[in-house]
Protein backbone atom coordinates (compact mmCIF):
# COMPACT_ATOMS: atom_id res chain seq x y z
CA UNK A 1 0.00 0.00 0.00
CA UNK A 2 1.49 3.32 -1.13
CA UNK A 3 0.48 5.30 1.98
CA UNK A 4 2.20 2.82 4.29
CA UNK A 5 5.29 2.84 2.07
CA UNK A 6 5.57 6.62 2.56
CA UNK A 7 6.54 6.04 6.20
CA UNK A 8 8.34 7.77 7.93
CA UNK A 9 7.31 10.80 5.85
CA UNK A 10 3.64 10.82 6.87
CA UNK A 11 2.29 14.36 7.38
CA UNK A 12 2.43 15.04 11.11
CA UNK A 13 3.95 11.56 11.58
CA UNK A 14 0.57 9.81 11.59
CA UNK A 15 -1.56 7.72 9.22
CA UNK A 16 -5.01 6.15 9.64
CA UNK A 17 -5.90 2.93 7.78
CA UNK A 18 -9.68 2.88 7.33
CA UNK A 19 -11.81 0.07 5.95
CA UNK A 20 -14.53 -2.43 6.75
CA UNK A 21 -13.84 -5.45 8.92
CA UNK A 22 -11.98 -8.24 7.16
CA UNK A 23 -10.12 -6.25 4.50
CA UNK A 24 -6.66 -6.77 5.99
CA UNK A 25 -6.06 -3.64 8.08
CA UNK A 26 -4.62 -5.61 10.99
CA UNK A 27 -2.43 -7.70 8.69
CA UNK A 28 -0.98 -4.58 7.06
CA UNK A 29 -0.64 -2.75 10.38
CA UNK A 30 1.19 -5.62 12.09
CA UNK A 31 3.51 -6.04 9.11
CA UNK A 32 4.30 -2.32 9.30
CA UNK A 33 4.80 -2.54 13.09
CA UNK A 34 7.26 -5.40 12.67
CA UNK A 35 9.30 -3.62 9.99
CA UNK A 36 9.22 -0.26 11.84
CA UNK A 37 9.92 -1.92 15.21
CA UNK A 38 6.84 -0.15 16.53
CA UNK A 39 5.31 -0.51 19.94
CA UNK A 40 1.73 -1.81 19.85
CA UNK A 41 -0.45 0.32 22.09
CA UNK A 42 -3.38 -1.25 23.95
CA UNK A 43 -6.40 0.94 23.20
CA UNK A 44 -8.12 0.01 26.45
CA UNK A 45 -5.10 1.00 28.58
CA UNK A 46 -2.92 3.17 26.33
CA UNK A 47 0.65 3.63 27.54
CA UNK A 48 1.47 7.00 25.99
CA UNK A 49 5.01 7.01 27.39
CA UNK A 50 5.82 3.82 25.43
CA UNK A 51 5.35 5.78 22.19
CA UNK A 52 7.80 8.56 23.04
CA UNK A 53 10.42 8.88 20.31
CA UNK A 54 9.43 5.71 18.46
CA UNK A 55 6.87 4.34 16.01
CA UNK A 56 3.58 3.17 17.53
CA UNK A 57 0.51 1.26 16.37
CA UNK A 58 -2.98 1.74 17.82
CA UNK A 59 -5.75 -0.41 16.34
CA UNK A 60 -9.55 -0.14 16.30
CA UNK A 61 -9.50 3.49 17.41
CA UNK A 62 -13.15 3.97 16.42
CA UNK A 63 -14.13 1.39 19.05
CA UNK A 64 -13.03 3.72 21.81
CA UNK A 65 -9.83 5.27 23.10
CA UNK A 66 -9.51 7.90 25.80
CA UNK A 67 -9.47 11.41 24.31
CA UNK A 68 -6.42 12.57 26.26
CA UNK A 69 -4.36 9.50 25.41
CA UNK A 70 -5.23 9.77 21.71
CA UNK A 71 -4.47 13.50 21.73
CA UNK A 72 -1.03 12.91 23.26
CA UNK A 73 -0.22 9.99 20.92
CA UNK A 74 -1.04 12.13 17.87
CA UNK A 75 1.10 14.97 19.22
CA UNK A 76 4.02 12.62 19.98
CA UNK A 77 3.91 11.28 16.41
CA UNK A 78 5.08 14.64 15.05
CA UNK A 79 8.40 14.46 16.96
CA UNK A 80 11.69 13.07 15.60
CA UNK A 81 11.87 9.28 15.61
CA UNK A 82 8.17 8.90 16.37
CA UNK A 83 5.19 8.03 14.21
CA UNK A 84 1.70 6.66 14.72
CA UNK A 85 -0.32 4.21 12.65
CA UNK A 86 -4.01 4.00 13.55
CA UNK A 87 -6.62 1.56 12.22
CA UNK A 88 -10.40 1.98 12.21
CA UNK A 89 -13.55 1.00 10.36
CA UNK A 90 -14.72 4.60 9.94
CA UNK A 91 -12.76 7.79 9.12
CA UNK A 92 -11.42 9.92 11.99
CA UNK A 93 -13.80 12.77 11.13
CA UNK A 94 -16.60 10.48 12.41
CA UNK A 95 -14.86 9.48 15.68
CA UNK A 96 -16.29 11.00 18.84
CA UNK A 97 -14.05 13.61 20.47
CA UNK A 98 -14.91 15.76 23.44
CA UNK A 99 -11.67 17.76 23.35
CA UNK A 100 -11.76 20.55 20.74
CA UNK A 101 -7.99 20.23 20.19
CA UNK A 102 -8.37 16.50 19.55
CA UNK A 103 -11.13 17.15 16.99
CA UNK A 104 -8.79 19.43 15.02
CA UNK A 105 -6.01 16.81 15.16
CA UNK A 106 -8.38 14.07 13.97
CA UNK A 107 -9.59 16.19 11.07
CA UNK A 108 -5.99 16.80 9.97
CA UNK A 109 -4.87 13.15 9.96
CA UNK A 110 -3.81 11.52 6.69
CA UNK A 111 -6.27 8.73 5.83
CA UNK A 112 -5.73 5.71 3.59
CA UNK A 113 -8.93 3.81 2.78
CA UNK A 114 -8.99 0.10 2.06
CA UNK A 115 -12.10 -0.95 0.16
CA UNK A 116 -13.93 -4.23 0.55
CA UNK A 117 -12.45 -6.86 -1.79
CA UNK A 118 -13.96 -7.04 -5.28
CA UNK A 119 -14.88 -10.23 -7.15
CA UNK A 120 -11.39 -10.69 -8.63
CA UNK A 121 -9.71 -10.43 -5.24
CA UNK A 122 -12.26 -12.72 -3.57
CA UNK A 123 -11.98 -15.27 -6.39
CA UNK A 124 -8.19 -15.30 -5.93
CA UNK A 125 -8.56 -15.65 -2.17
CA UNK A 126 -11.05 -18.51 -2.54
CA UNK A 127 -8.70 -20.28 -4.98
CA UNK A 128 -5.82 -19.88 -2.52
CA UNK A 129 -7.85 -21.22 0.42
CA UNK A 130 -9.12 -24.17 -1.66
CA UNK A 131 -5.58 -24.90 -2.89
CA UNK A 132 -4.24 -24.87 0.69
CA UNK A 133 -6.76 -27.58 1.57
CA UNK A 134 -6.17 -29.57 -1.64
CA UNK A 135 -9.75 -29.01 -2.81
CA UNK A 136 -10.71 -28.74 -6.46
CA UNK A 137 -14.21 -27.30 -6.56
CA UNK A 138 -16.39 -27.47 -9.65
CA UNK A 139 -16.01 -24.40 -11.88
CA UNK A 140 -19.54 -23.18 -11.14
CA UNK A 141 -18.80 -22.93 -7.38
CA UNK A 142 -16.83 -19.67 -7.68
CA UNK A 143 -19.53 -17.51 -9.32
CA UNK A 144 -22.13 -19.04 -7.02
CA UNK A 145 -20.15 -18.18 -3.88
CA UNK A 146 -19.18 -14.71 -5.09
CA UNK A 147 -22.83 -13.71 -5.48
CA UNK A 148 -23.83 -14.95 -2.03
CA UNK A 149 -20.91 -14.77 0.39
CA UNK A 150 -19.86 -12.15 2.90
CA UNK A 151 -17.48 -9.75 1.10
CA UNK A 152 -14.45 -10.34 3.34
CA UNK A 153 -11.31 -12.45 3.56
CA UNK A 154 -12.38 -14.04 6.87
CA UNK A 155 -15.78 -14.80 5.30
CA UNK A 156 -14.06 -16.58 2.39
CA UNK A 157 -11.87 -18.54 4.79
CA UNK A 158 -14.89 -19.62 6.83
CA UNK A 159 -16.82 -20.82 3.75
CA UNK A 160 -13.87 -22.87 2.50
CA UNK A 161 -13.36 -24.35 5.98
CA UNK A 162 -17.03 -25.35 6.19
CA UNK A 163 -16.99 -26.82 2.67
CA UNK A 164 -13.86 -28.79 3.52
CA UNK A 165 -15.32 -30.18 6.74
CA UNK A 166 -18.56 -31.20 5.00
CA UNK A 167 -16.67 -32.74 2.09
CA UNK A 168 -14.40 -34.73 4.41
CA UNK A 169 -17.24 -35.99 6.55
CA UNK A 170 -19.48 -37.03 3.68
CA UNK A 171 -16.96 -37.73 0.91
CA UNK A 172 -18.84 -35.39 -1.43
CA UNK A 173 -17.22 -33.22 -4.09
CA UNK A 174 -17.27 -29.46 -3.56
CA UNK A 175 -20.09 -28.50 -5.90
CA UNK A 176 -22.67 -25.76 -6.16
CA UNK A 177 -25.20 -28.02 -4.46
CA UNK A 178 -22.89 -28.45 -1.47
CA UNK A 179 -22.16 -24.70 -1.44
CA UNK A 180 -25.91 -24.02 -1.39
CA UNK A 181 -26.29 -26.31 1.62
CA UNK A 182 -23.40 -24.63 3.43
CA UNK A 183 -24.73 -21.14 2.78
CA UNK A 184 -28.19 -22.21 3.92
CA UNK A 185 -30.02 -21.06 0.79
CA UNK A 186 -33.65 -22.10 0.52
CA UNK A 187 -34.43 -24.26 -2.51
CA UNK A 188 -36.70 -21.47 -3.79
CA UNK A 189 -33.70 -19.11 -3.97
CA UNK A 190 -31.66 -21.45 -6.17
CA UNK A 191 -31.64 -20.21 -9.75
CA UNK A 192 -31.37 -23.42 -11.75
CA UNK A 193 -30.69 -21.50 -14.97
CA UNK A 194 -27.55 -19.61 -13.87
PDB file of C-alpha atoms in Angstrom, residues 50-170:
ATOM      1  CA  UNK A  50       5.824   3.817  25.426  1.00  0.00           C
ATOM      2  CA  UNK A  51       5.355   5.778  22.190  1.00  0.00           C
ATOM      3  CA  UNK A  52       7.799   8.563  23.041  1.00  0.00           C
ATOM      4  CA  UNK A  53      10.419   8.877  20.310  1.00  0.00           C
ATOM      5  CA  UNK A  54       9.434   5.708  18.457  1.00  0.00           C
ATOM      6  CA  UNK A  55       6.867   4.339  16.011  1.00  0.00           C
ATOM      7  CA  UNK A  56       3.577   3.171  17.529  1.00  0.00           C
ATOM      8  CA  UNK A  57       0.508   1.260  16.372  1.00  0.00           C
ATOM      9  CA  UNK A  58      -2.976   1.745  17.818  1.00  0.00           C
ATOM     10  CA  UNK A  59      -5.753  -0.413  16.343  1.00  0.00           C
ATOM     11  CA  UNK A  60      -9.552  -0.142  16.301  1.00  0.00           C
ATOM     12  CA  UNK A  61      -9.502   3.488  17.412  1.00  0.00           C
ATOM     13  CA  UNK A  62     -13.154   3.973  16.422  1.00  0.00           C
ATOM     14  CA  UNK A  63     -14.134   1.390  19.047  1.00  0.00           C
ATOM     15  CA  UNK A  64     -13.033   3.715  21.810  1.00  0.00           C
ATOM     16  CA  UNK A  65      -9.826   5.266  23.105  1.00  0.00           C
ATOM     17  CA  UNK A  66      -9.509   7.902  25.804  1.00  0.00           C
ATOM     18  CA  UNK A  67      -9.470  11.409  24.306  1.00  0.00           C
ATOM     19  CA  UNK A  68      -6.418  12.569  26.262  1.00  0.00           C
ATOM     20  CA  UNK A  69      -4.356   9.498  25.406  1.00  0.00           C
ATOM     21  CA  UNK A  70      -5.226   9.767  21.710  1.00  0.00           C
ATOM     22  CA  UNK A  71      -4.474  13.503  21.726  1.00  0.00           C
ATOM     23  CA  UNK A  72      -1.028  12.906  23.264  1.00  0.00           C
ATOM     24  CA  UNK A  73      -0.221   9.989  20.915  1.00  0.00           C
ATOM     25  CA  UNK A  74      -1.036  12.127  17.869  1.00  0.00           C
ATOM     26  CA  UNK A  75       1.101  14.974  19.224  1.00  0.00           C
ATOM     27  CA  UNK A  76       4.020  12.618  19.975  1.00  0.00           C
ATOM     28  CA  UNK A  77       3.911  11.277  16.414  1.00  0.00           C
ATOM     29  CA  UNK A  78       5.075  14.636  15.050  1.00  0.00           C
ATOM     30  CA  UNK A  79       8.400  14.456  16.956  1.00  0.00           C
ATOM     31  CA  UNK A  80      11.691  13.072  15.596  1.00  0.00           C
ATOM     32  CA  UNK A  81      11.873   9.282  15.608  1.00  0.00           C
ATOM     33  CA  UNK A  82       8.173   8.904  16.375  1.00  0.00           C
ATOM     34  CA  UNK A  83       5.195   8.031  14.208  1.00  0.00           C
ATOM     35  CA  UNK A  84       1.705   6.656  14.719  1.00  0.00           C
ATOM     36  CA  UNK A  85      -0.317   4.207  12.649  1.00  0.00           C
ATOM     37  CA  UNK A  86      -4.009   3.995  13.548  1.00  0.00           C
ATOM     38  CA  UNK A  87      -6.620   1.561  12.223  1.00  0.00           C
ATOM     39  CA  UNK A  88     -10.402   1.981  12.207  1.00  0.00           C
ATOM     40  CA  UNK A  89     -13.551   0.997  10.359  1.00  0.00           C
ATOM     41  CA  UNK A  90     -14.719   4.597   9.937  1.00  0.00           C
ATOM     42  CA  UNK A  91     -12.764   7.794   9.116  1.00  0.00           C
ATOM     43  CA  UNK A  92     -11.419   9.924  11.986  1.00  0.00           C
ATOM     44  CA  UNK A  93     -13.803  12.766  11.127  1.00  0.00           C
ATOM     45  CA  UNK A  94     -16.605  10.478  12.412  1.00  0.00           C
ATOM     46  CA  UNK A  95     -14.861   9.485  15.678  1.00  0.00           C
ATOM     47  CA  UNK A  96     -16.288  10.998  18.843  1.00  0.00           C
ATOM     48  CA  UNK A  97     -14.045  13.615  20.468  1.00  0.00           C
ATOM     49  CA  UNK A  98     -14.910  15.763  23.439  1.00  0.00           C
ATOM     50  CA  UNK A  99     -11.669  17.756  23.353  1.00  0.00           C
ATOM     51  CA  UNK A 100     -11.758  20.552  20.736  1.00  0.00           C
ATOM     52  CA  UNK A 101      -7.992  20.233  20.186  1.00  0.00           C
ATOM     53  CA  UNK A 102      -8.371  16.496  19.552  1.00  0.00           C
ATOM     54  CA  UNK A 103     -11.127  17.149  16.991  1.00  0.00           C
ATOM     55  CA  UNK A 104      -8.792  19.430  15.021  1.00  0.00           C
ATOM     56  CA  UNK A 105      -6.006  16.811  15.162  1.00  0.00           C
ATOM     57  CA  UNK A 106      -8.376  14.072  13.970  1.00  0.00           C
ATOM     58  CA  UNK A 107      -9.594  16.190  11.068  1.00  0.00           C
ATOM     59  CA  UNK A 108      -5.989  16.804   9.973  1.00  0.00           C
ATOM     60  CA  UNK A 109      -4.870  13.148   9.957  1.00  0.00           C
ATOM     61  CA  UNK A 110      -3.807  11.518   6.693  1.00  0.00           C
ATOM     62  CA  UNK A 111      -6.273   8.732   5.828  1.00  0.00           C
ATOM     63  CA  UNK A 112      -5.732   5.705   3.590  1.00  0.00           C
ATOM     64  CA  UNK A 113      -8.926   3.812   2.778  1.00  0.00           C
ATOM     65  CA  UNK A 114      -8.990   0.096   2.057  1.00  0.00           C
ATOM     66  CA  UNK A 115     -12.097  -0.951   0.160  1.00  0.00           C
ATOM     67  CA  UNK A 116     -13.926  -4.233   0.545  1.00  0.00           C
ATOM     68  CA  UNK A 117     -12.454  -6.857  -1.785  1.00  0.00           C
ATOM     69  CA  UNK A 118     -13.964  -7.037  -5.276  1.00  0.00           C
ATOM     70  CA  UNK A 119     -14.876 -10.227  -7.154  1.00  0.00           C
ATOM     71  CA  UNK A 120     -11.389 -10.693  -8.630  1.00  0.00           C
ATOM     72  CA  UNK A 121      -9.708 -10.433  -5.239  1.00  0.00           C
ATOM     73  CA  UNK A 122     -12.255 -12.723  -3.575  1.00  0.00           C
ATOM     74  CA  UNK A 123     -11.981 -15.272  -6.391  1.00  0.00           C
ATOM     75  CA  UNK A 124      -8.191 -15.300  -5.929  1.00  0.00           C
ATOM     76  CA  UNK A 125      -8.557 -15.649  -2.167  1.00  0.00           C
ATOM     77  CA  UNK A 126     -11.046 -18.513  -2.538  1.00  0.00           C
ATOM     78  CA  UNK A 127      -8.704 -20.276  -4.981  1.00  0.00           C
ATOM     79  CA  UNK A 128      -5.819 -19.877  -2.516  1.00  0.00           C
ATOM     80  CA  UNK A 129      -7.852 -21.221   0.417  1.00  0.00           C
ATOM     81  CA  UNK A 130      -9.116 -24.166  -1.658  1.00  0.00           C
ATOM     82  CA  UNK A 131      -5.578 -24.896  -2.889  1.00  0.00           C
ATOM     83  CA  UNK A 132      -4.238 -24.868   0.689  1.00  0.00           C
ATOM     84  CA  UNK A 133      -6.759 -27.579   1.566  1.00  0.00           C
ATOM     85  CA  UNK A 134      -6.166 -29.575  -1.642  1.00  0.00           C
ATOM     86  CA  UNK A 135      -9.751 -29.012  -2.806  1.00  0.00           C
ATOM     87  CA  UNK A 136     -10.712 -28.743  -6.457  1.00  0.00           C
ATOM     88  CA  UNK A 137     -14.206 -27.299  -6.556  1.00  0.00           C
ATOM     89  CA  UNK A 138     -16.392 -27.474  -9.651  1.00  0.00           C
ATOM     90  CA  UNK A 139     -16.014 -24.401 -11.879  1.00  0.00           C
ATOM     91  CA  UNK A 140     -19.545 -23.177 -11.135  1.00  0.00           C
ATOM     92  CA  UNK A 141     -18.797 -22.928  -7.377  1.00  0.00           C
ATOM     93  CA  UNK A 142     -16.833 -19.668  -7.680  1.00  0.00           C
ATOM     94  CA  UNK A 143     -19.526 -17.511  -9.317  1.00  0.00           C
ATOM     95  CA  UNK A 144     -22.132 -19.040  -7.019  1.00  0.00           C
ATOM     96  CA  UNK A 145     -20.149 -18.180  -3.878  1.00  0.00           C
ATOM     97  CA  UNK A 146     -19.176 -14.714  -5.093  1.00  0.00           C
ATOM     98  CA  UNK A 147     -22.835 -13.710  -5.480  1.00  0.00           C
ATOM     99  CA  UNK A 148     -23.832 -14.954  -2.026  1.00  0.00           C
ATOM    100  CA  UNK A 149     -20.914 -14.772   0.388  1.00  0.00           C
ATOM    101  CA  UNK A 150     -19.859 -12.154   2.901  1.00  0.00           C
ATOM    102  CA  UNK A 151     -17.480  -9.749   1.104  1.00  0.00           C
ATOM    103  CA  UNK A 152     -14.454 -10.338   3.337  1.00  0.00           C
ATOM    104  CA  UNK A 153     -11.310 -12.450   3.557  1.00  0.00           C
ATOM    105  CA  UNK A 154     -12.379 -14.037   6.868  1.00  0.00           C
ATOM    106  CA  UNK A 155     -15.775 -14.797   5.299  1.00  0.00           C
ATOM    107  CA  UNK A 156     -14.062 -16.583   2.391  1.00  0.00           C
ATOM    108  CA  UNK A 157     -11.871 -18.539   4.785  1.00  0.00           C
ATOM    109  CA  UNK A 158     -14.891 -19.620   6.827  1.00  0.00           C
ATOM    110  CA  UNK A 159     -16.819 -20.816   3.749  1.00  0.00           C
ATOM    111  CA  UNK A 160     -13.868 -22.869   2.499  1.00  0.00           C
ATOM    112  CA  UNK A 161     -13.363 -24.352   5.980  1.00  0.00           C
ATOM    113  CA  UNK A 162     -17.032 -25.345   6.189  1.00  0.00           C
ATOM    114  CA  UNK A 163     -16.993 -26.822   2.671  1.00  0.00           C
ATOM    115  CA  UNK A 164     -13.859 -28.793   3.521  1.00  0.00           C
ATOM    116  CA  UNK A 165     -15.323 -30.176   6.738  1.00  0.00           C
ATOM    117  CA  UNK A 166     -18.557 -31.199   4.999  1.00  0.00           C
ATOM    118  CA  UNK A 167     -16.670 -32.741   2.089  1.00  0.00           C
ATOM    119  CA  UNK A 168     -14.396 -34.728   4.414  1.00  0.00           C
ATOM    120  CA  UNK A 169     -17.238 -35.994   6.553  1.00  0.00           C
ATOM    121  CA  UNK A 170     -19.483 -37.032   3.681  1.00  0.00           C
TER     122      UNK A 170
END
